[in-house]
Coordinates of C-alpha atoms and ligand atoms in Angstrom, one line a residue:
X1 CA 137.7 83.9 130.2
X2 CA 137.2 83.7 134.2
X3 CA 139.7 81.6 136.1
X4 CA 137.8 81.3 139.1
X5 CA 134.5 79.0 139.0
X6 CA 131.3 81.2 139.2
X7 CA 129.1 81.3 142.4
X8 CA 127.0 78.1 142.8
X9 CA 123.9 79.1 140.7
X10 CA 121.5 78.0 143.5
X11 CA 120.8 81.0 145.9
X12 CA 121.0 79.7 150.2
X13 CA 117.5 79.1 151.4
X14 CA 116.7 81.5 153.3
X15 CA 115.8 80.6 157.3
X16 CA 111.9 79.0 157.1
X17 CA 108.8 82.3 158.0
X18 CA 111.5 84.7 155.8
X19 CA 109.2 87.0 153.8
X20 CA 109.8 86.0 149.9
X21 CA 110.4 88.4 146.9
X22 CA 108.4 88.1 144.3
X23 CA 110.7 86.2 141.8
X24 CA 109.9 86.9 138.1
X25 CA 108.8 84.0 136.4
X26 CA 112.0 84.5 133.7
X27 CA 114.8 84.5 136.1
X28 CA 113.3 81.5 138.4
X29 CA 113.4 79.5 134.8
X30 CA 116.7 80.4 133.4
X31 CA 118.6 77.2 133.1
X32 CA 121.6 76.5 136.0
X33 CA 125.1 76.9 134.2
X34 CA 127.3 74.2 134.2
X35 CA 130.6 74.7 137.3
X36 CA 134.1 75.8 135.4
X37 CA 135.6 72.8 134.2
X38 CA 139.4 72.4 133.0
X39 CA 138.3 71.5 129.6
X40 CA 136.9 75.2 129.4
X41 CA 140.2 76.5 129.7
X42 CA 143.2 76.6 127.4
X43 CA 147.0 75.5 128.7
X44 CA 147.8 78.8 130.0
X45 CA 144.3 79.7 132.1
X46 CA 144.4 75.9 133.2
X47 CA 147.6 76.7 134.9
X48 CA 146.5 79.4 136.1
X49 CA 143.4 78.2 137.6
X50 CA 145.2 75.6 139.7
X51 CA 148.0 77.9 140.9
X52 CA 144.9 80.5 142.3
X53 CA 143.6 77.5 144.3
X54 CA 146.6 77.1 145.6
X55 CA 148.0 74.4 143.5
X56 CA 150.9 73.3 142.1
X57 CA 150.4 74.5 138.7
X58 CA 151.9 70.8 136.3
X59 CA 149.0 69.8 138.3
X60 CA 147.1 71.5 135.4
X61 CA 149.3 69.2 132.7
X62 CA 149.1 65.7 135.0
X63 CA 144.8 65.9 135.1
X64 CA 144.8 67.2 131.6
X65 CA 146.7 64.1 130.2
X66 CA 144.2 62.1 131.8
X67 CA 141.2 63.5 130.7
X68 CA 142.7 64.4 127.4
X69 CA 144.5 61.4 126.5
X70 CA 143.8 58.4 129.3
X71 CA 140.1 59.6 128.5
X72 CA 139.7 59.3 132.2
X73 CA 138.3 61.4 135.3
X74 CA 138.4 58.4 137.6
X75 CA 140.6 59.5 140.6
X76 CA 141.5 55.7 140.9
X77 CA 143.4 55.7 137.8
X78 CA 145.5 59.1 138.8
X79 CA 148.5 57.0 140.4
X80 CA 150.7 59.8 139.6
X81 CA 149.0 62.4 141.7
X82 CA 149.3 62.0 145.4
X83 CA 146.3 60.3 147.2
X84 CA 145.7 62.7 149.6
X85 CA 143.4 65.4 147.9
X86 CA 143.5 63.4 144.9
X87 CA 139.6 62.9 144.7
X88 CA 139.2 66.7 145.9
X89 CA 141.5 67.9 143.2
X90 CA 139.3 65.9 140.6
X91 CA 135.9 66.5 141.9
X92 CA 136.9 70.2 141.9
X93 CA 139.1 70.6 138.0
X94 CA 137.4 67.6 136.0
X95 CA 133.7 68.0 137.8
X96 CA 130.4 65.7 136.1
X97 CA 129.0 67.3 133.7
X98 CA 127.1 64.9 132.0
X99 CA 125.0 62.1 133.7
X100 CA 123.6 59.1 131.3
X101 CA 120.0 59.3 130.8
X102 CA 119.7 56.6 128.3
X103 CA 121.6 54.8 125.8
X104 CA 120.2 52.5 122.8
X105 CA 122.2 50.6 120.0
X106 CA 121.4 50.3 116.2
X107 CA 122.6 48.9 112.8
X108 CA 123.7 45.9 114.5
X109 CA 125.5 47.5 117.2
X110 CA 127.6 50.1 115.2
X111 CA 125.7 53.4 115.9
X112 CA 125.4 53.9 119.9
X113 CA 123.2 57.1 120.5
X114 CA 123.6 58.2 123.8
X115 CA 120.7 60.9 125.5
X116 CA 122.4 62.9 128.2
X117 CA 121.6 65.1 131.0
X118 CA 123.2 68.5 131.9
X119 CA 123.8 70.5 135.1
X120 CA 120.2 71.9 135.6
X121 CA 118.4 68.9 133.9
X122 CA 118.1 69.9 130.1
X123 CA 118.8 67.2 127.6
X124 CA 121.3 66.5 125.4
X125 CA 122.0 63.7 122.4
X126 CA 125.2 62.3 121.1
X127 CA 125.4 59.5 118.2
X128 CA 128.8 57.1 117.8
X129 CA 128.9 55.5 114.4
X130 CA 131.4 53.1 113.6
X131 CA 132.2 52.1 110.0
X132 CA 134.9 50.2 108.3
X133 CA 137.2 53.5 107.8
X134 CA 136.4 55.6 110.5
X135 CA 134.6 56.0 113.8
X136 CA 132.3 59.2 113.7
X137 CA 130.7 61.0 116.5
X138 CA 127.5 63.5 116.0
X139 CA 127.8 65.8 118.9
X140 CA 125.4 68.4 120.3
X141 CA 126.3 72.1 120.9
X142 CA 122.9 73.2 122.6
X143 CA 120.2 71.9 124.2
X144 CA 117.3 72.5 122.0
X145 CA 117.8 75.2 119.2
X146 CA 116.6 78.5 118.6
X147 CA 116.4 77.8 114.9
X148 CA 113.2 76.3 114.3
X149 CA 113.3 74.3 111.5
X150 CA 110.1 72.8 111.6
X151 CA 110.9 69.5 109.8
X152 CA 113.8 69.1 113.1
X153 CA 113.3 67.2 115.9
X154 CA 115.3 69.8 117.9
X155 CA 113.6 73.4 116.0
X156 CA 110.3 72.1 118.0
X157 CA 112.1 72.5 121.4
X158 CA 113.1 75.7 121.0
X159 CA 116.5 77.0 122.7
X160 CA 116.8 76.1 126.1
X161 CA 121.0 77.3 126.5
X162 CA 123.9 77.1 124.9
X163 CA 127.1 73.8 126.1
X164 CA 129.8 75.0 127.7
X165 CA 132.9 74.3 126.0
X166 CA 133.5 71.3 128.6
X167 CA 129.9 69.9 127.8
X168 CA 131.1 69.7 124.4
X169 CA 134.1 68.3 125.1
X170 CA 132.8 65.6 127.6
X171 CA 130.5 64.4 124.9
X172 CA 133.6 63.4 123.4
X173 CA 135.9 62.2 126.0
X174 CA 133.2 59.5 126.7
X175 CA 132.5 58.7 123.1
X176 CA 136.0 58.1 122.7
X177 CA 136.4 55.7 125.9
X178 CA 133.5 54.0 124.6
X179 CA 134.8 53.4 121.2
X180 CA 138.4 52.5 122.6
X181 CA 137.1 50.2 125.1
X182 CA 135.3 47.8 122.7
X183 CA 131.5 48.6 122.7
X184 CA 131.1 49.3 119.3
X185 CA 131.1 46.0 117.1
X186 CA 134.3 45.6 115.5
X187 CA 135.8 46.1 118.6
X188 CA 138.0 48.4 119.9
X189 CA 138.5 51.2 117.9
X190 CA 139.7 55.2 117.9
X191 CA 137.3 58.0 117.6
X192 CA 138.4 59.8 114.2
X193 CA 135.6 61.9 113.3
X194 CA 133.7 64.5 115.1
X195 CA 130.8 66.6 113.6
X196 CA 128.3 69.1 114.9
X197 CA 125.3 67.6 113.8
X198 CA 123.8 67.0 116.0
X199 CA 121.5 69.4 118.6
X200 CA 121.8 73.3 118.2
X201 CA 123.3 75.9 115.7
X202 CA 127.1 75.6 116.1
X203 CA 127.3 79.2 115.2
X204 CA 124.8 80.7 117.6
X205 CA 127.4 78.8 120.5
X206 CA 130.5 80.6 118.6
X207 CA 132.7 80.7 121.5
X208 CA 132.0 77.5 123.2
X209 CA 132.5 75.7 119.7
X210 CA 135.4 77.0 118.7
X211 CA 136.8 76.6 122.0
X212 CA 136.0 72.5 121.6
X213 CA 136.6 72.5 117.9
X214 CA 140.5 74.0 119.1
X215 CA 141.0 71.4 121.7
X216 CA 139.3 68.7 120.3
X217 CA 141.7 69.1 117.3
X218 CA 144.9 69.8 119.6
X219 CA 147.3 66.7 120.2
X220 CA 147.5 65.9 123.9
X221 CA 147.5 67.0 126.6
X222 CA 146.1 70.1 125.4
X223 CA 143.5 67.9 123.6
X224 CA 141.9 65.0 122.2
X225 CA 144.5 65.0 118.6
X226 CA 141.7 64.5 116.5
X227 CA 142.6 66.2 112.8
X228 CA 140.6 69.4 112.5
X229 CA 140.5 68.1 108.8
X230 CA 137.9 65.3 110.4
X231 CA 135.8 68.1 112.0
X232 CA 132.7 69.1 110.5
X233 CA 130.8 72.2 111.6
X234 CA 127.6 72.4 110.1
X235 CA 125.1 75.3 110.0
X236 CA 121.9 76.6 108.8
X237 CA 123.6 79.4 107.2
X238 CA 124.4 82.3 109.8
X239 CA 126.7 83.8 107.3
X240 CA 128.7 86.1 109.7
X241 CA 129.4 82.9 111.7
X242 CA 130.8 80.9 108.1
X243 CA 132.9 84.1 107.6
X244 CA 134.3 84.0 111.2
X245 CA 135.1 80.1 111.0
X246 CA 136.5 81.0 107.5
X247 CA 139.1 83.4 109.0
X248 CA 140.1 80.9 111.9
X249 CA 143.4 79.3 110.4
X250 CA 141.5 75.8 111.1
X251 CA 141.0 73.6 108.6
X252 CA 138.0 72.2 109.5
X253 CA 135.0 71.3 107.3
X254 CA 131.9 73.1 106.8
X255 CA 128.7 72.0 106.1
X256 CA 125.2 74.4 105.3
X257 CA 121.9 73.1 105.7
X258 CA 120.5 73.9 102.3
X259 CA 117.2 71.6 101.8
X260 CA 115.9 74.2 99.0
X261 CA 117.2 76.5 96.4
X262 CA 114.8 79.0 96.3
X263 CA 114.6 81.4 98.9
X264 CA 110.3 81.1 98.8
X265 CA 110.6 77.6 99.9
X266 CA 113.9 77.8 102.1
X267 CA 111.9 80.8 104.3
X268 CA 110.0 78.3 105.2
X269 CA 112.3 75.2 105.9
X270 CA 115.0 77.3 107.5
X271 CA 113.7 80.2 108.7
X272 CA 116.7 82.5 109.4
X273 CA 116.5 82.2 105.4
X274 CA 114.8 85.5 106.0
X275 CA 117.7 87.0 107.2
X276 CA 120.2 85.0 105.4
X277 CA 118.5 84.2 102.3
X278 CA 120.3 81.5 100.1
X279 CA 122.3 83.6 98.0
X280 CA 124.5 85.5 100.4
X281 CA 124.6 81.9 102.5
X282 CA 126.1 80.5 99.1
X283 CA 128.6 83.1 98.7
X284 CA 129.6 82.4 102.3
X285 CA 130.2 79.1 101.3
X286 CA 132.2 79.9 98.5
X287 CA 134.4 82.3 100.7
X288 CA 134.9 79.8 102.7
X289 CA 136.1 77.5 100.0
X290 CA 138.8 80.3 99.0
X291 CA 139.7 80.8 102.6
X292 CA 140.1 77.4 103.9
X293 CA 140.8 75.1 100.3
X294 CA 138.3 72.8 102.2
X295 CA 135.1 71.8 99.9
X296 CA 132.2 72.8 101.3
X297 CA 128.8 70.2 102.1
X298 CA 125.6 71.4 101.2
X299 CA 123.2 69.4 103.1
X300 CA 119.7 68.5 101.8
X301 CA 117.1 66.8 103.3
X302 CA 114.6 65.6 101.2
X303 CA 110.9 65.7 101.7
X304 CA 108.8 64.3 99.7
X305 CA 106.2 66.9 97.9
X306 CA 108.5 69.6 98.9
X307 CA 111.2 69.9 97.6
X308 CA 112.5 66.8 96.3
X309 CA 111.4 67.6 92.7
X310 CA 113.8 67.4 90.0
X311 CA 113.3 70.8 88.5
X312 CA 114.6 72.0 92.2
X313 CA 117.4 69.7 91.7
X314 CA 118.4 71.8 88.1
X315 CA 117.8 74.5 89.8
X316 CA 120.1 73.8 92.7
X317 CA 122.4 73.0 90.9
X318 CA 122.4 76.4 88.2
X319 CA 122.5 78.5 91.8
X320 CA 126.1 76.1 93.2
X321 CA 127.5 76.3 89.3
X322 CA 127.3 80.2 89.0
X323 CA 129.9 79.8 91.4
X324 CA 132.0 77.0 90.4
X325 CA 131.7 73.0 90.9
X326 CA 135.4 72.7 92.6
X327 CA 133.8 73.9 96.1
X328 CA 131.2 72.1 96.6
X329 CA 129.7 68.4 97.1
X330 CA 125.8 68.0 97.9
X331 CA 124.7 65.7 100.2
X332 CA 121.0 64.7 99.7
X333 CA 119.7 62.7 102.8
X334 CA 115.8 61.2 103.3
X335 CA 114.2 63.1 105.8
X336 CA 113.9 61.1 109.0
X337 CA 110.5 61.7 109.7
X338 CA 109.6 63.5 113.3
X339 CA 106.3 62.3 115.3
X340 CA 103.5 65.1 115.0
X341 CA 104.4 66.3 111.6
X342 CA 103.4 65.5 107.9
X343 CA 106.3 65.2 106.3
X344 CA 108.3 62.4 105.3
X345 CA 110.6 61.0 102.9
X346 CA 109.9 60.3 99.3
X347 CA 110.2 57.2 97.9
X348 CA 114.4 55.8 97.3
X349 CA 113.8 56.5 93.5
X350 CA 113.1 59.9 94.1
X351 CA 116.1 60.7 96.0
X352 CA 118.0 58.6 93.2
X353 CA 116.1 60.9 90.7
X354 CA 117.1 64.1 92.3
X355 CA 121.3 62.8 93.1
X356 CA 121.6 61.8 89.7
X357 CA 120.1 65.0 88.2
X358 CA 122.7 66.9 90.0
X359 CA 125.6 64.8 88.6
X360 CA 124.3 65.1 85.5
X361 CA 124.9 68.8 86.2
X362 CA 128.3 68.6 87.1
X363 CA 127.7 68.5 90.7
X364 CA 130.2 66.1 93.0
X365 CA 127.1 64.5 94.8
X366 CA 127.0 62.0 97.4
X367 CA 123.8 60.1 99.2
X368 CA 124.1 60.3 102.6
X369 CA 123.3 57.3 104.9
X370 CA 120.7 57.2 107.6
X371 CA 122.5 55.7 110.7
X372 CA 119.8 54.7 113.5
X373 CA 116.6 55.9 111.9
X374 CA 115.3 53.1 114.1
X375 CA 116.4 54.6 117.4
X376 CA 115.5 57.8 116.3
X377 CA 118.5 58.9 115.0
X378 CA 117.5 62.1 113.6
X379 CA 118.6 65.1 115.1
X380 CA 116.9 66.0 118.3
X381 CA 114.5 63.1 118.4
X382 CA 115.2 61.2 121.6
X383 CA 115.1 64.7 123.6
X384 CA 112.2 65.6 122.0
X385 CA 110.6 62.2 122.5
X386 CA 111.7 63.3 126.6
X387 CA 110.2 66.0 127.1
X388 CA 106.9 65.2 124.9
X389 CA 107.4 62.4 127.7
X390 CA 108.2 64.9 130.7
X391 CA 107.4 68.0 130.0
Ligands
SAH401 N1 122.0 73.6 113.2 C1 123.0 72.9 112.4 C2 123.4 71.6 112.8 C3 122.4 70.6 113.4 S1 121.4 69.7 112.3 C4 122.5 72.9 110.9 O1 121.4 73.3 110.7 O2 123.2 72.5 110.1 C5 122.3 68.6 111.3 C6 121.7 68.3 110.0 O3 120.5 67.5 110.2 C7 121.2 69.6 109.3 O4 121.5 69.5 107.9 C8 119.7 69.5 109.5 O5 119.0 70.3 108.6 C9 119.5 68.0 109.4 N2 118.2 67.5 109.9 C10 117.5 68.0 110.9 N3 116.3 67.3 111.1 C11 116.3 66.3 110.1 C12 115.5 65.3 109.8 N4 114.3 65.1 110.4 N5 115.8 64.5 108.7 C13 117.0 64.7 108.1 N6 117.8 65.6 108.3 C14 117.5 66.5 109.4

């Protein structure tokens, strides 16, 4: 990992008459990188980092407790580091990442989704759900998705570049600071959930995931002490990626997008089913089971028409059996419909129909909730709505 920042991404303008080189249109569009940002780092680099600039390096611990445990990156609040340089220090180790583009409240003011813009301008979503157990944020590990899933908000954007570990990790230092100062209803409460649900393929970020997954699950001030066991990472079913995640000594939980259990149908839903198809993605899942002891989610979104019969739902539940029931709990969910395309969800019996044919089967099988379908909470759908809007 670098310890020193990388050159500013914008090249000097040159002096006004200089003859310009043709710039190809791919490099002119590639997406500005985020500056180096402690949260990047781990203890030792941090150190390290501040002691190259010519730093004392507890510097590194003192700014660290603030942003991992005061939740802070306001200079004002820093009493303990001298006052002169103190705003320097801060604009240089903890710099913005993220700027507010627009924030809307649902379910009577206990999902907040936020829609946030990077370094470079591309968008980003984050959702805070609070509930009467437990505060859950959905966070975002790319902007856009190279995925294409084409009943996800985020599949039509395509990928436009992967977070930095930082970006992740600012999506929940803020979440946090807004569910500990109040703005949830229920009042103030502490963030004890994270999962990557929401924009991008955790496992096509590896690095920049684990990275936040480490230090998001680290107590402070090496990180935010939220249990890895409270961690979901959920996938499409990159099976190299579920292996590498498997073999990480974390327990964290993992959930695979199934939505069909046929690999004719599921080439089409999730298309990296062609590489992946669904048995070697189960088999993943199983390993991962063995590896980790945690139980993994299968994810289904149902569409009505598609694959929401109940003969899929026996079948689904024949392909998770041939392995074993003990690993595994499905989680059917109504699609959220996305503008522009003809899907939608079928009708509540239907999805009662299909969760209680799996039980019946011997599968552990929970409905999932839709938080904030009226803000469009579905995964990618406020940036979407942007840049249908902008772009
Ligand atoms: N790329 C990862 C994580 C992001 S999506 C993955 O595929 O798992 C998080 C979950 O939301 C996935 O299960 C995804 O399939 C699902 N999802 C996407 N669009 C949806 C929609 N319109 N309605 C319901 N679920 C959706």
């Amino acid at each position: 990992m670098p310890t020193m920042p990388p050159p500013p991404s914008e090249p000097a303008t040159p002096p006004a008459g200089t003859p310009q080189p043709a710039v190809p249109l791919a490099s002119r569009q590639r997406p500005a990188r985020p500056p180096q940002h402690l949260a990047d780092l781990d203890e030792l680099e941090r150190a390290k980092w501040l002691a190259d600039l010519g730093h004392r390096p507890f510097r590194a611990k003192q700014l660290a407790h603030h942003y991992f445990a005061n939740l802070t990156t306001e200079p004002d609040q820093m009493t303990d580091l001298p006052q002169t340089g103190r705003a320097d220090l801060v604009e240089q180790f903890l710099p913005k990442l993220l700027t507010l583009a627009s924030q809307r409240q649902a379910d009577g003011g206990s999902t907040i989704k936020y829609l946030w813009h990077l370094t470079g301008g591309a968008a980003i979503e984050s959702v805070l759900m609070g509930y009467p157990d437990r505060v859950t944020l959905c966070i975002s590990c790319q902007a856009g998705c190279g995925m294409a899933c084409p009943f996800c908000a985020t599949g039509t954007l395509g990928l436009v570049r992967n977070l930095s570990t930082a970006e992740i990790l600012e999506q929940v230092r803020l979440a946090a600071a807004a569910a500990r100062s109040g703005q949830l209803t229920g009042g103030p409460a502490r963030l004890s959930n994270v999962v990557f649900m929401g924009m991008g393929e955790p496992m096509a970020n590896y690095r920049a995931v684990i990275g936040g997954v480490r230090a998001i699950a680290a107590q402070p001030p090496a990180g935010f002490g939220i249990s890895a066991r409270n961690i979901t990472v959920s996938t499409c079913g990159i099976v190299p990626g579920m292996d590498r995640l498997a073999n990480e000594g974390l327990p964290v939980r993992l959930a695979v997008s199934l939505h069909a259990p046929d690999d004719d149908l599921r080439d089409e839903l999730v298309p990296i089913n062609r590489r992946y198809p669904v048995g070697a993605v189960l088999d993943a899942a199983r390993r991962y089971y063995s590896a980790t002891g945690r139980r993994v989610s299968v994810e289904y979104a149902l569409i009505r028409d598609v694959n929401d019969q109940e003969w899929r739902a026996a079948a689904l539940a024949a392909e998770l059996r041939r392995r074993g029931t003990a690993w595994v709990h499905v989680n059917p969910i109504g699609l959220n419909p996305v503008p522009q395309s003809p899907w939608t969800a079928p009708n509540p019996k239907t999805v009662d129909r299909f969760a209680a044919r799996l039980a019946a089967e011997g599968i552990p099988t929970t409905i999932r909730d839709t938080r904030g379908a009226d803000i469009d909470g579905a995964c990618g759908q406020l940036a979407a709505e942007e840049s249908r809007d902008h772009g």
